[in-house]
């Protein structure tokens, strides 16, 4: 048995361990599947999430749902009067939906398809 291949393997493993080089950089295909699984732990489709937000709009806890469902995917596009002062309109590009969010009460006050810069005042009161 040759000693060189064994020593080379041990040296490579030791080098990776000491340098802290992430294993996903060595073989990214191992981590692609787990990244897809972690992307949505709720098990709901995007439309089901939007429907649940519409059903619970105006209720306490809907702001938590919004953050849980669309973490990192929302872009603030406008601020308008409504709710208890001001409402932030958040746009989700992946699903083409705009959500009006009142930070004072932490609730979703309106949800509509498309990019909406200003909801009707009656929708966000």
mmCIF file of C-alpha atoms in Angstrom:
data_model
loop_
_atom_site.group_PDB
_atom_site.id
_atom_site.type_symbol
_atom_site.label_atom_id
_atom_site.label_comp_id
_atom_site.label_asym_id
_atom_site.label_seq_id
_atom_site.Cartn_x
_atom_site.Cartn_y
_atom_site.Cartn_z
ATOM 1 C CA UNK A 1 0.000 0.000 0.000
ATOM 2 C CA UNK A 2 1.330 3.400 -0.916
ATOM 3 C CA UNK A 3 1.546 5.996 1.806
ATOM 4 C CA UNK A 4 1.472 9.093 -0.449
ATOM 5 C CA UNK A 5 -2.287 9.043 -1.307
ATOM 6 C CA UNK A 6 -3.221 8.548 2.337
ATOM 7 C CA UNK A 7 -0.977 11.395 3.483
ATOM 8 C CA UNK A 8 -2.299 13.648 0.732
ATOM 9 C CA UNK A 9 -5.895 12.992 1.834
ATOM 10 C CA UNK A 10 -5.098 13.639 5.486
ATOM 11 C CA UNK A 11 -3.223 16.818 4.575
ATOM 12 C CA UNK A 12 -6.128 18.099 2.460
ATOM 13 C CA UNK A 13 -8.677 17.405 5.205
ATOM 14 C CA UNK A 14 -6.431 19.028 7.782
ATOM 15 C CA UNK A 15 -5.906 22.072 5.588
ATOM 16 C CA UNK A 16 -9.654 22.495 5.027
ATOM 17 C CA UNK A 17 -10.287 22.107 8.758
ATOM 18 C CA UNK A 18 -7.595 24.574 9.806
ATOM 19 C CA UNK A 19 -8.421 27.261 7.238
ATOM 20 C CA UNK A 20 -12.164 26.979 7.834
ATOM 21 C CA UNK A 21 -12.829 26.819 4.088
ATOM 22 C CA UNK A 22 -16.578 26.179 3.691
ATOM 23 C CA UNK A 23 -17.380 22.746 2.365
ATOM 24 C CA UNK A 24 -20.045 24.155 0.070
ATOM 25 C CA UNK A 25 -17.248 25.804 -1.942
ATOM 26 C CA UNK A 26 -15.659 22.415 -2.520
ATOM 27 C CA UNK A 27 -18.874 20.784 -3.759
ATOM 28 C CA UNK A 28 -21.779 23.238 -4.110
ATOM 29 C CA UNK A 29 -24.182 20.609 -5.481
ATOM 30 C CA UNK A 30 -24.380 19.014 -2.027
ATOM 31 C CA UNK A 31 -25.900 22.161 -0.573
ATOM 32 C CA UNK A 32 -28.250 23.217 -3.400
ATOM 33 C CA UNK A 33 -31.012 20.805 -2.391
ATOM 34 C CA UNK A 34 -30.883 21.807 1.255
ATOM 35 C CA UNK A 35 -31.019 25.496 0.304
ATOM 36 C CA UNK A 36 -34.179 24.858 -1.712
ATOM 37 C CA UNK A 37 -35.763 23.007 1.206
ATOM 38 C CA UNK A 38 -34.908 25.765 3.683
ATOM 39 C CA UNK A 39 -36.245 28.446 1.374
ATOM 40 C CA UNK A 40 -39.843 27.702 2.351
ATOM 41 C CA UNK A 41 -40.387 25.898 5.598
ATOM 42 C CA UNK A 42 -44.100 26.774 5.740
ATOM 43 C CA UNK A 43 -45.097 24.313 3.028
ATOM 44 C CA UNK A 44 -47.441 26.895 1.492
ATOM 45 C CA UNK A 45 -47.381 28.125 -2.076
ATOM 46 C CA UNK A 46 -46.910 31.834 -2.745
ATOM 47 C CA UNK A 47 -50.591 32.226 -3.633
ATOM 48 C CA UNK A 48 -51.657 30.486 -0.419
ATOM 49 C CA UNK A 49 -49.476 32.894 1.569
ATOM 50 C CA UNK A 50 -51.018 35.898 -0.190
ATOM 51 C CA UNK A 51 -54.538 34.509 0.376
ATOM 52 C CA UNK A 52 -53.772 34.033 4.072
ATOM 53 C CA UNK A 53 -52.551 37.647 4.335
ATOM 54 C CA UNK A 54 -55.746 38.859 2.636
ATOM 55 C CA UNK A 55 -57.858 36.775 5.022
ATOM 56 C CA UNK A 56 -56.016 38.122 8.103
ATOM 57 C CA UNK A 57 -55.558 41.755 7.045
ATOM 58 C CA UNK A 58 -56.382 44.218 9.781
ATOM 59 C CA UNK A 59 -55.831 41.627 12.514
ATOM 60 C CA UNK A 60 -52.985 41.650 15.004
ATOM 61 C CA UNK A 61 -50.325 39.162 13.964
ATOM 62 C CA UNK A 62 -50.691 39.779 10.255
ATOM 63 C CA UNK A 63 -47.452 41.806 10.339
ATOM 64 C CA UNK A 64 -45.663 38.760 11.752
ATOM 65 C CA UNK A 65 -47.103 36.629 8.968
ATOM 66 C CA UNK A 66 -45.893 39.163 6.418
ATOM 67 C CA UNK A 67 -42.343 39.052 7.746
ATOM 68 C CA UNK A 68 -42.337 35.266 8.023
ATOM 69 C CA UNK A 69 -43.763 34.638 4.550
ATOM 70 C CA UNK A 70 -41.775 37.229 2.603
ATOM 71 C CA UNK A 71 -38.586 37.699 4.641
ATOM 72 C CA UNK A 72 -36.098 39.666 2.542
ATOM 73 C CA UNK A 73 -38.359 39.785 -0.533
ATOM 74 C CA UNK A 74 -40.193 43.058 0.123
ATOM 75 C CA UNK A 75 -39.187 46.410 -1.317
ATOM 76 C CA UNK A 76 -40.658 49.600 0.162
ATOM 77 C CA UNK A 77 -42.026 51.701 -2.689
ATOM 78 C CA UNK A 78 -44.183 54.368 -1.025
ATOM 79 C CA UNK A 79 -45.499 55.811 2.218
ATOM 80 C CA UNK A 80 -49.012 57.177 2.479
ATOM 81 C CA UNK A 81 -51.383 58.392 5.214
ATOM 82 C CA UNK A 82 -53.576 55.696 6.691
ATOM 83 C CA UNK A 83 -53.837 53.258 9.549
ATOM 84 C CA UNK A 84 -52.649 55.022 12.696
ATOM 85 C CA UNK A 85 -50.591 57.641 10.908
ATOM 86 C CA UNK A 86 -48.572 56.341 7.992
ATOM 87 C CA UNK A 87 -48.707 53.113 5.984
ATOM 88 C CA UNK A 88 -45.751 51.650 4.083
ATOM 89 C CA UNK A 89 -46.452 50.075 0.716
ATOM 90 C CA UNK A 90 -44.221 47.037 0.214
ATOM 91 C CA UNK A 91 -43.797 45.420 -3.200
ATOM 92 C CA UNK A 92 -42.938 41.765 -3.743
ATOM 93 C CA UNK A 93 -41.380 41.490 -7.193
ATOM 94 C CA UNK A 94 -41.430 37.682 -7.301
ATOM 95 C CA UNK A 95 -45.224 37.528 -6.902
ATOM 96 C CA UNK A 96 -46.107 40.970 -8.328
ATOM 97 C CA UNK A 97 -48.123 41.967 -5.272
ATOM 98 C CA UNK A 98 -48.169 45.163 -3.170
ATOM 99 C CA UNK A 99 -48.904 45.014 0.534
ATOM 100 C CA UNK A 100 -49.819 48.033 2.681
ATOM 101 C CA UNK A 101 -48.361 47.642 6.181
ATOM 102 C CA UNK A 102 -49.095 49.753 9.287
ATOM 103 C CA UNK A 103 -46.046 49.623 11.567
ATOM 104 C CA UNK A 104 -47.832 51.321 14.487
ATOM 105 C CA UNK A 105 -50.151 48.353 15.020
ATOM 106 C CA UNK A 106 -48.015 45.799 13.141
ATOM 107 C CA UNK A 107 -50.820 44.818 10.785
ATOM 108 C CA UNK A 108 -51.318 44.366 7.069
ATOM 109 C CA UNK A 109 -54.077 46.746 5.960
ATOM 110 C CA UNK A 110 -54.340 46.069 2.212
ATOM 111 C CA UNK A 111 -53.102 43.605 -0.395
ATOM 112 C CA UNK A 112 -53.427 44.020 -4.137
ATOM 113 C CA UNK A 113 -51.915 42.487 -7.262
ATOM 114 C CA UNK A 114 -49.430 44.652 -9.169
ATOM 115 C CA UNK A 115 -47.185 47.536 -8.186
ATOM 116 C CA UNK A 116 -49.374 50.072 -6.346
ATOM 117 C CA UNK A 117 -47.775 53.346 -5.229
ATOM 118 C CA UNK A 118 -50.891 54.636 -3.445
ATOM 119 C CA UNK A 119 -53.896 52.628 -2.301
ATOM 120 C CA UNK A 120 -57.331 54.227 -2.070
ATOM 121 C CA UNK A 121 -57.706 56.031 1.288
ATOM 122 C CA UNK A 122 -60.688 53.832 2.130
ATOM 123 C CA UNK A 123 -58.514 50.707 1.815
ATOM 124 C CA UNK A 124 -55.809 51.800 4.259
ATOM 125 C CA UNK A 125 -57.802 53.524 6.990
#
